[in-house]
Amino acid sequence: MSNKNSTYILAIESSCDDTSVAVLQNGKVLSNVVANQEIHSQYGGVVPELASRAHQQNIVPVVHQALLKAAIDKKQLDTIAFTKGPGLMGSLLVGTSFAKSMALALGIPLISVNHMQAHILAHFIDDDKQSKPTFPFLCLTISGGHTQIVKVNDYFSMEIIGETLDDAVGEAFDKSAKILGLPYPGGPFIDKYAQLGNPKAYEFTHPKTKNKLDFSFSGLKTGILRFIQKNVRENEHFIKENLNDICASIQHTITAILMTKLKEASKQTGIQHIAIAGGVSANTGIRNALMTAEKEYNWKTYIPKFEYTTDNAAMIGIVGYYKFLEKQFEDVSVTAMARMKM
Ligand code: KG4
Ligand code: ZN
């Protein structure tokens, strides 16, 4: 049994193509195991059917590894937290069913977690390498499925004040990468080549949205496609010869769009505490731009530790911890939700 001062949480994340399990002791991460699914890269995107199958194969060994790494016996666990949504239904069902069964078998409470809320609350994981934001703050949540500016008033009081009208920013990175013939997911590749290129080599137009805080990336994707097609017609080696400059210019454009919106959000709300979250917040260009803006606009910025940016179960565990303190438990009849509001 755990001692009175410690709450041991086992957290499961299976919303997309990563099977992840973490063990937390209060807000501290004891283990955070992520099994990536290589299978999707040859298809140029996540294949839902294959993702749920891979989760099914991975879940037991990943739970086992997370407990082993944390040096915790399952009998010491106080609660099981899992991602309820949003995400791919087949993927979510694997984590949800496993979490329910495990909680039932151990006779401990079950906690459901919203994946997008978890990306934001990852900032509250106890870790020397990151600092915790103070409320209220703005969080730019950028992932493969979402692009939002969220006003975070408290752990469970969040308001979306801007979001994408079409593609998510992660999709903008991944689809641009696909046009360039790079593997999936392409975001990290664009980031890597961008570091060697000239960000001002090529110019792409910024999309306009009615609400100044909303985003639109589908036009940019089309613009990039036309630009590449035109240049490849003139020189078939255009991509190979200019890959670094193309990637740097794409990343520069996306970063500039995000920063413009963040500045507007800060102006409209008067909030100068600014955080980023989600898989795309791993991007070097975006991180650098935020640090520059911090000095220029007198912001206090919060950049999560790298391993808590892309999908991971530690972020599910920290939400689990705060919900445990408030006894926000779920009945075992709870079901996964592909679409889920914050
Ligand atoms: O949050 P996440 O792991 O999964 C979702 O919930 O969607 O985000 C995945 C997205 C992918 O689109 C991936 O290309 C992007 O994050 N990503 C990056 C970088 N690392 C991951 N995009 C740009 N630069 C990076 N370094
Ligand atoms: Zn995510």
Coordinates of C-alpha atoms and ligand atoms in Angstrom, one line a residue:
M1 CA 0.0 0.0 0.0
S2 CA 1.2 3.5 -0.7
N3 CA 2.1 5.8 2.2
K4 CA -0.3 8.6 3.0
N5 CA 1.7 11.4 1.4
S6 CA 2.1 9.7 -2.0
T7 CA -0.4 9.1 -4.7
Y8 CA 0.7 6.6 -7.3
I9 CA -0.9 7.0 -10.7
L10 CA -0.7 4.8 -13.7
A11 CA -1.6 6.7 -16.9
I12 CA -2.4 5.4 -20.3
E13 CA -2.4 7.4 -23.6
S14 CA -3.5 5.8 -26.8
S15 CA -5.4 8.5 -28.8
C16 CA -3.4 8.3 -32.0
D17 CA -0.4 6.3 -33.0
D18 CA 1.7 6.2 -29.9
T19 CA 1.1 3.7 -27.1
S20 CA 2.3 5.4 -23.9
V21 CA 2.2 4.5 -20.2
A22 CA 3.5 6.5 -17.3
V23 CA 3.8 6.1 -13.6
L24 CA 3.6 9.3 -11.4
Q25 CA 4.2 9.8 -7.7
N26 CA 2.1 12.9 -7.1
G27 CA 3.2 15.4 -9.8
K28 CA 6.5 13.7 -10.4
V29 CA 7.2 11.3 -13.3
L30 CA 8.7 8.0 -12.3
S31 CA 8.5 6.5 -15.8
N32 CA 7.1 7.6 -19.1
V33 CA 7.4 4.9 -21.7
V34 CA 6.4 5.6 -25.3
A35 CA 6.1 2.9 -28.0
N36 CA 6.1 4.6 -31.4
Q37 CA 4.3 2.8 -34.3
E38 CA 6.8 2.7 -37.2
I39 CA 4.2 1.0 -39.4
H40 CA 2.5 4.3 -40.5
S41 CA 5.6 5.9 -42.1
Q42 CA 5.4 3.8 -45.3
Y43 CA 1.7 4.9 -45.8
G44 CA 2.5 8.7 -45.4
G45 CA 0.0 9.0 -42.5
V46 CA -1.7 7.2 -39.7
V47 CA -3.8 4.2 -40.8
P48 CA -6.5 3.9 -38.0
E49 CA -7.0 0.2 -38.4
L50 CA -3.3 -0.5 -38.1
A51 CA -2.9 1.9 -35.2
S52 CA -5.5 0.1 -33.0
R53 CA -4.0 -3.2 -33.8
A54 CA -0.5 -2.0 -32.8
H55 CA -2.0 -0.5 -29.5
Q56 CA -3.4 -4.0 -28.8
Q57 CA 0.0 -5.5 -29.2
N58 CA 1.9 -2.8 -27.3
I59 CA -0.3 -2.1 -24.4
V60 CA 0.6 -5.0 -22.1
P61 CA 4.4 -4.8 -22.5
V62 CA 4.4 -1.0 -22.2
V63 CA 2.4 -1.1 -19.0
H64 CA 4.8 -3.8 -17.7
Q65 CA 7.8 -1.7 -18.7
A66 CA 6.4 1.5 -17.1
L67 CA 5.9 -0.3 -13.8
L68 CA 9.3 -1.9 -13.9
K69 CA 11.0 1.4 -14.7
A70 CA 9.2 3.2 -11.9
A71 CA 10.0 0.3 -9.5
I72 CA 6.4 0.2 -8.4
D73 CA 4.2 -2.9 -7.9
K74 CA 0.7 -2.6 -9.4
K75 CA -0.7 -3.2 -5.9
Q76 CA 0.8 0.2 -4.8
L77 CA -1.2 2.1 -7.4
D78 CA -3.9 4.4 -6.2
T79 CA -5.7 5.2 -9.5
I80 CA -5.6 4.6 -13.3
A81 CA -5.9 7.6 -15.6
F82 CA -6.6 7.2 -19.3
T83 CA -7.2 9.3 -22.4
K84 CA -11.0 9.4 -23.1
G85 CA -10.7 11.6 -26.3
P86 CA -10.4 13.3 -28.6
G87 CA -8.6 11.0 -31.0
L88 CA -9.1 7.9 -33.2
M89 CA -11.9 5.8 -31.9
G90 CA -10.2 2.4 -32.4
S91 CA -7.1 3.6 -30.7
L92 CA -8.9 5.2 -27.8
L93 CA -10.9 2.0 -27.2
V94 CA -7.8 0.0 -26.5
G95 CA -6.5 2.3 -23.8
T96 CA -10.0 2.8 -22.3
S97 CA -10.8 -0.9 -22.1
F98 CA -7.4 -1.7 -20.6
A99 CA -7.7 1.1 -18.0
K100 CA -11.2 0.0 -17.0
S101 CA -10.2 -3.6 -16.6
M102 CA -7.1 -2.8 -14.6
A103 CA -8.9 -0.4 -12.3
L104 CA -11.6 -3.0 -11.8
A105 CA -9.1 -5.8 -11.1
L106 CA -7.2 -3.7 -8.6
G107 CA -10.3 -2.2 -7.0
I108 CA -9.0 1.4 -7.5
P109 CA -10.7 4.5 -9.0
L110 CA -10.7 5.3 -12.7
I111 CA -10.0 8.8 -14.1
S112 CA -10.7 10.0 -17.6
V113 CA -8.6 12.7 -19.2
N114 CA -9.1 15.0 -22.2
H115 CA -6.0 14.8 -24.4
M116 CA -5.9 18.5 -25.3
Q117 CA -6.3 19.5 -21.7
A118 CA -3.4 17.1 -20.9
H119 CA -1.1 18.8 -23.5
I120 CA -1.6 22.1 -21.6
L121 CA -1.4 20.7 -18.1
A122 CA 1.9 18.9 -19.0
H123 CA 3.4 22.3 -17.9
F124 CA 2.5 21.3 -14.3
I125 CA 4.6 18.2 -14.2
D126 CA 7.2 18.5 -11.4
D127 CA 10.5 18.6 -13.3
D128 CA 13.6 20.7 -12.8
K129 CA 13.8 21.4 -16.6
Q130 CA 10.5 23.3 -16.8
S131 CA 8.7 26.0 -14.8
K132 CA 5.0 26.0 -14.0
P133 CA 2.9 28.8 -15.4
T134 CA 0.8 31.1 -13.2
F135 CA -2.9 31.6 -13.9
P136 CA -4.3 33.0 -16.1
F137 CA -2.1 32.3 -19.0
L138 CA -2.5 31.8 -22.7
C139 CA -1.5 28.5 -24.3
L140 CA -0.9 28.0 -28.0
T141 CA -1.7 24.3 -28.4
I142 CA -0.3 23.0 -31.6
S143 CA -0.5 19.3 -32.6
G144 CA -1.2 17.0 -35.5
G145 CA -5.0 17.3 -34.9
H146 CA -5.4 20.7 -33.3
T147 CA -4.4 24.4 -33.4
Q148 CA -5.8 26.5 -30.6
I149 CA -5.2 29.5 -28.5
V150 CA -6.5 28.7 -25.0
K151 CA -7.1 31.0 -22.1
V152 CA -6.2 28.9 -19.1
N153 CA -7.9 30.3 -16.0
D154 CA -7.3 27.3 -13.8
Y155 CA -6.5 23.6 -14.0
F156 CA -10.0 22.8 -15.2
S157 CA -11.2 26.1 -16.5
M158 CA -10.1 26.7 -20.0
E159 CA -11.5 28.8 -22.8
I160 CA -10.6 28.4 -26.5
I161 CA -10.3 31.9 -27.9
G162 CA -8.9 31.0 -31.3
E163 CA -8.7 27.8 -33.4
T164 CA -8.0 26.5 -36.9
L165 CA -10.8 26.6 -39.4
D166 CA -9.3 23.8 -41.5
D167 CA -6.0 22.0 -41.2
A168 CA -4.0 21.8 -37.9
V169 CA -0.5 23.3 -37.9
G170 CA 1.0 19.7 -37.5
E171 CA -0.9 18.8 -40.7
A172 CA 0.6 21.9 -42.4
F173 CA 4.1 20.6 -41.5
D174 CA 3.3 17.0 -42.4
K175 CA 1.6 17.8 -45.7
S176 CA 4.3 20.2 -46.8
A177 CA 6.8 17.4 -46.0
K178 CA 4.9 15.0 -48.1
I179 CA 5.0 17.4 -51.0
L180 CA 8.8 17.4 -50.6
G181 CA 8.9 13.6 -50.5
L182 CA 9.9 13.4 -46.8
P183 CA 8.7 10.5 -44.6
Y184 CA 5.7 10.8 -42.2
P185 CA 5.5 12.5 -39.7
G186 CA 7.4 15.2 -41.6
G187 CA 7.4 18.0 -39.0
P188 CA 10.7 16.9 -37.4
F189 CA 12.3 16.6 -40.8
I190 CA 11.3 20.1 -41.9
D191 CA 12.7 21.3 -38.5
K192 CA 16.0 19.5 -39.1
Y193 CA 16.6 20.8 -42.7
A194 CA 15.3 24.3 -41.8
Q195 CA 18.2 24.7 -39.3
L196 CA 20.6 24.6 -42.3
G197 CA 18.6 26.9 -44.6
N198 CA 17.7 30.5 -45.3
P199 CA 14.3 31.3 -43.9
K200 CA 13.9 34.3 -46.2
A201 CA 14.8 32.3 -49.4
Y202 CA 11.1 32.0 -50.5
E203 CA 8.0 33.8 -49.6
F204 CA 4.6 32.3 -48.9
T205 CA 1.4 34.3 -48.4
H206 CA -0.2 34.5 -44.9
P207 CA -3.8 33.4 -44.8
K208 CA -6.5 35.8 -43.7
T209 CA -9.3 34.9 -41.2
K210 CA -12.4 36.8 -40.2
N211 CA -11.6 36.4 -36.5
K212 CA -8.1 37.6 -35.9
L213 CA -7.4 34.8 -33.5
D214 CA -8.4 32.0 -35.8
F215 CA -6.0 30.0 -38.1
S216 CA -6.2 28.6 -41.6
F217 CA -3.5 26.5 -43.1
S218 CA -5.2 24.8 -46.1
G219 CA -4.4 27.8 -48.4
L220 CA -0.7 27.7 -47.4
K221 CA -0.5 24.0 -48.2
T222 CA -2.0 24.7 -51.7
G223 CA 0.4 27.7 -52.1
I224 CA 3.4 25.5 -51.3
L225 CA 2.2 22.7 -53.6
R226 CA 1.8 25.1 -56.6
F227 CA 5.2 26.7 -55.8
I228 CA 6.9 23.3 -55.8
Q229 CA 5.1 22.0 -58.9
K230 CA 6.1 25.2 -60.9
N231 CA 9.7 25.0 -59.9
V232 CA 10.0 21.3 -60.5
R233 CA 8.7 21.8 -64.0
E234 CA 11.6 24.2 -64.6
N235 CA 14.2 22.1 -62.8
E236 CA 13.5 18.5 -61.9
H237 CA 16.2 18.7 -59.1
F238 CA 14.7 21.8 -57.6
I239 CA 13.7 20.1 -54.3
K240 CA 17.0 18.3 -53.8
E241 CA 19.1 21.3 -54.6
N242 CA 17.1 23.7 -52.3
L243 CA 15.7 21.4 -49.6
N244 CA 17.2 23.4 -46.7
D245 CA 16.0 26.7 -48.0
I246 CA 12.5 25.4 -48.8
C247 CA 12.1 23.9 -45.3
A248 CA 13.5 27.0 -43.6
S249 CA 11.1 29.2 -45.6
I250 CA 8.0 27.0 -44.8
Q251 CA 8.9 26.9 -41.1
H252 CA 9.5 30.6 -41.0
T253 CA 6.1 31.3 -42.5
I254 CA 4.3 29.0 -40.2
T255 CA 6.1 30.4 -37.2
A256 CA 5.3 34.0 -38.3
I257 CA 1.6 33.1 -38.6
L258 CA 1.5 31.6 -35.1
M259 CA 3.4 34.5 -33.5
T260 CA 1.1 37.1 -35.1
K261 CA -1.9 35.3 -33.6
L262 CA -0.3 35.0 -30.2
K263 CA 0.6 38.7 -30.1
E264 CA -3.0 39.6 -31.0
A265 CA -4.3 37.2 -28.3
S266 CA -2.0 38.8 -25.7
K267 CA -3.1 42.3 -26.8
Q268 CA -6.8 41.4 -26.7
T269 CA -6.7 39.7 -23.3
G270 CA -3.9 41.7 -21.6
I271 CA -2.2 38.4 -20.6
Q272 CA 1.5 38.3 -20.9
H273 CA 2.1 34.8 -19.5
I274 CA 2.4 32.7 -22.7
A275 CA 2.8 28.9 -23.0
I276 CA 3.1 26.5 -25.9
A277 CA 2.0 22.8 -25.9
G278 CA 1.5 19.9 -28.2
G279 CA 3.7 17.9 -30.6
V280 CA 4.5 20.9 -32.8
S281 CA 5.8 22.9 -29.8
A282 CA 8.9 20.7 -30.2
N283 CA 9.8 22.8 -33.2
T284 CA 13.0 24.7 -33.0
G285 CA 11.9 27.7 -35.0
I286 CA 8.7 28.2 -32.9
R287 CA 10.7 27.8 -29.6
N288 CA 13.2 30.4 -30.8
A289 CA 10.5 32.8 -31.9
L290 CA 8.8 32.6 -28.5
M291 CA 12.1 33.3 -26.7
T292 CA 12.6 36.3 -28.9
A293 CA 9.1 37.6 -28.3
E294 CA 9.6 37.1 -24.6
K295 CA 12.3 39.8 -24.6
E296 CA 10.6 42.0 -27.2
Y297 CA 7.1 42.1 -25.5
N298 CA 8.1 41.6 -21.9
W299 CA 6.3 38.3 -21.8
K300 CA 6.9 35.4 -19.4
T301 CA 7.0 32.3 -21.6
Y302 CA 6.7 28.6 -20.8
I303 CA 8.2 26.0 -23.1
P304 CA 7.6 22.4 -22.0
K305 CA 10.4 19.9 -21.7
F306 CA 10.8 18.1 -25.0
E307 CA 9.5 14.7 -23.8
Y308 CA 6.3 16.2 -22.7
T309 CA 5.5 17.9 -26.0
T310 CA 4.6 15.0 -28.4
D311 CA 2.0 12.5 -27.2
N312 CA 3.0 10.9 -23.9
A313 CA 1.3 9.4 -20.9
A314 CA 3.0 11.6 -18.3
M315 CA 0.7 14.5 -19.4
I316 CA -2.3 12.2 -18.8
G317 CA -0.9 11.3 -15.4
I318 CA -0.5 14.9 -14.2
V319 CA -4.2 15.6 -15.1
G320 CA -5.0 12.3 -13.3
Y321 CA -3.2 13.6 -10.2
Y322 CA -5.1 16.9 -10.1
K323 CA -8.4 15.1 -10.7
F324 CA -7.5 12.5 -8.0
L325 CA -7.1 15.4 -5.5
E326 CA -10.6 16.6 -6.4
K327 CA -12.0 13.0 -6.4
Q328 CA -13.2 13.4 -10.0
F329 CA -13.6 9.7 -10.7
E330 CA -15.4 7.9 -13.5
D331 CA -17.8 5.0 -13.4
V332 CA -16.7 1.9 -15.3
S333 CA -19.4 2.5 -17.8
V334 CA -17.4 5.4 -19.3
T335 CA -16.7 5.2 -23.0
A336 CA -14.1 6.8 -25.3
M337 CA -15.1 9.8 -27.4
A338 CA -13.5 10.6 -30.8
R339 CA -14.7 14.2 -30.6
M340 CA -14.6 15.8 -27.2
K341 CA -14.8 19.4 -26.0
M342 CA -12.4 20.9 -23.4
Ligands
KG4_1 O1 0.8 16.2 -30.1 P1 1.2 15.2 -31.1 O2 2.4 14.2 -30.8 O3 0.1 14.3 -31.6 C1 -1.2 14.8 -31.8 O4 -2.0 14.8 -30.8 O5 -1.5 15.1 -32.9 O6 1.7 16.0 -32.5 C2 2.1 15.4 -33.6 C3 2.5 16.4 -34.6 C4 2.9 15.9 -36.0 O7 2.1 16.6 -37.0 C5 4.4 16.1 -36.1 O8 4.8 16.3 -37.4 C6 4.5 17.3 -35.3 O9 3.7 17.1 -34.2 N1 5.9 17.6 -34.8 C7 6.7 18.6 -35.3 C8 7.9 18.5 -34.6 N2 7.9 17.4 -33.8 C9 6.6 16.8 -33.9 N3 6.4 19.6 -36.1 C10 7.4 20.5 -36.4 N4 8.6 20.4 -35.8 C11 8.9 19.4 -34.9 N5 10.1 19.4 -34.4
ZN2 ZN -1.4 15.2 -28.9

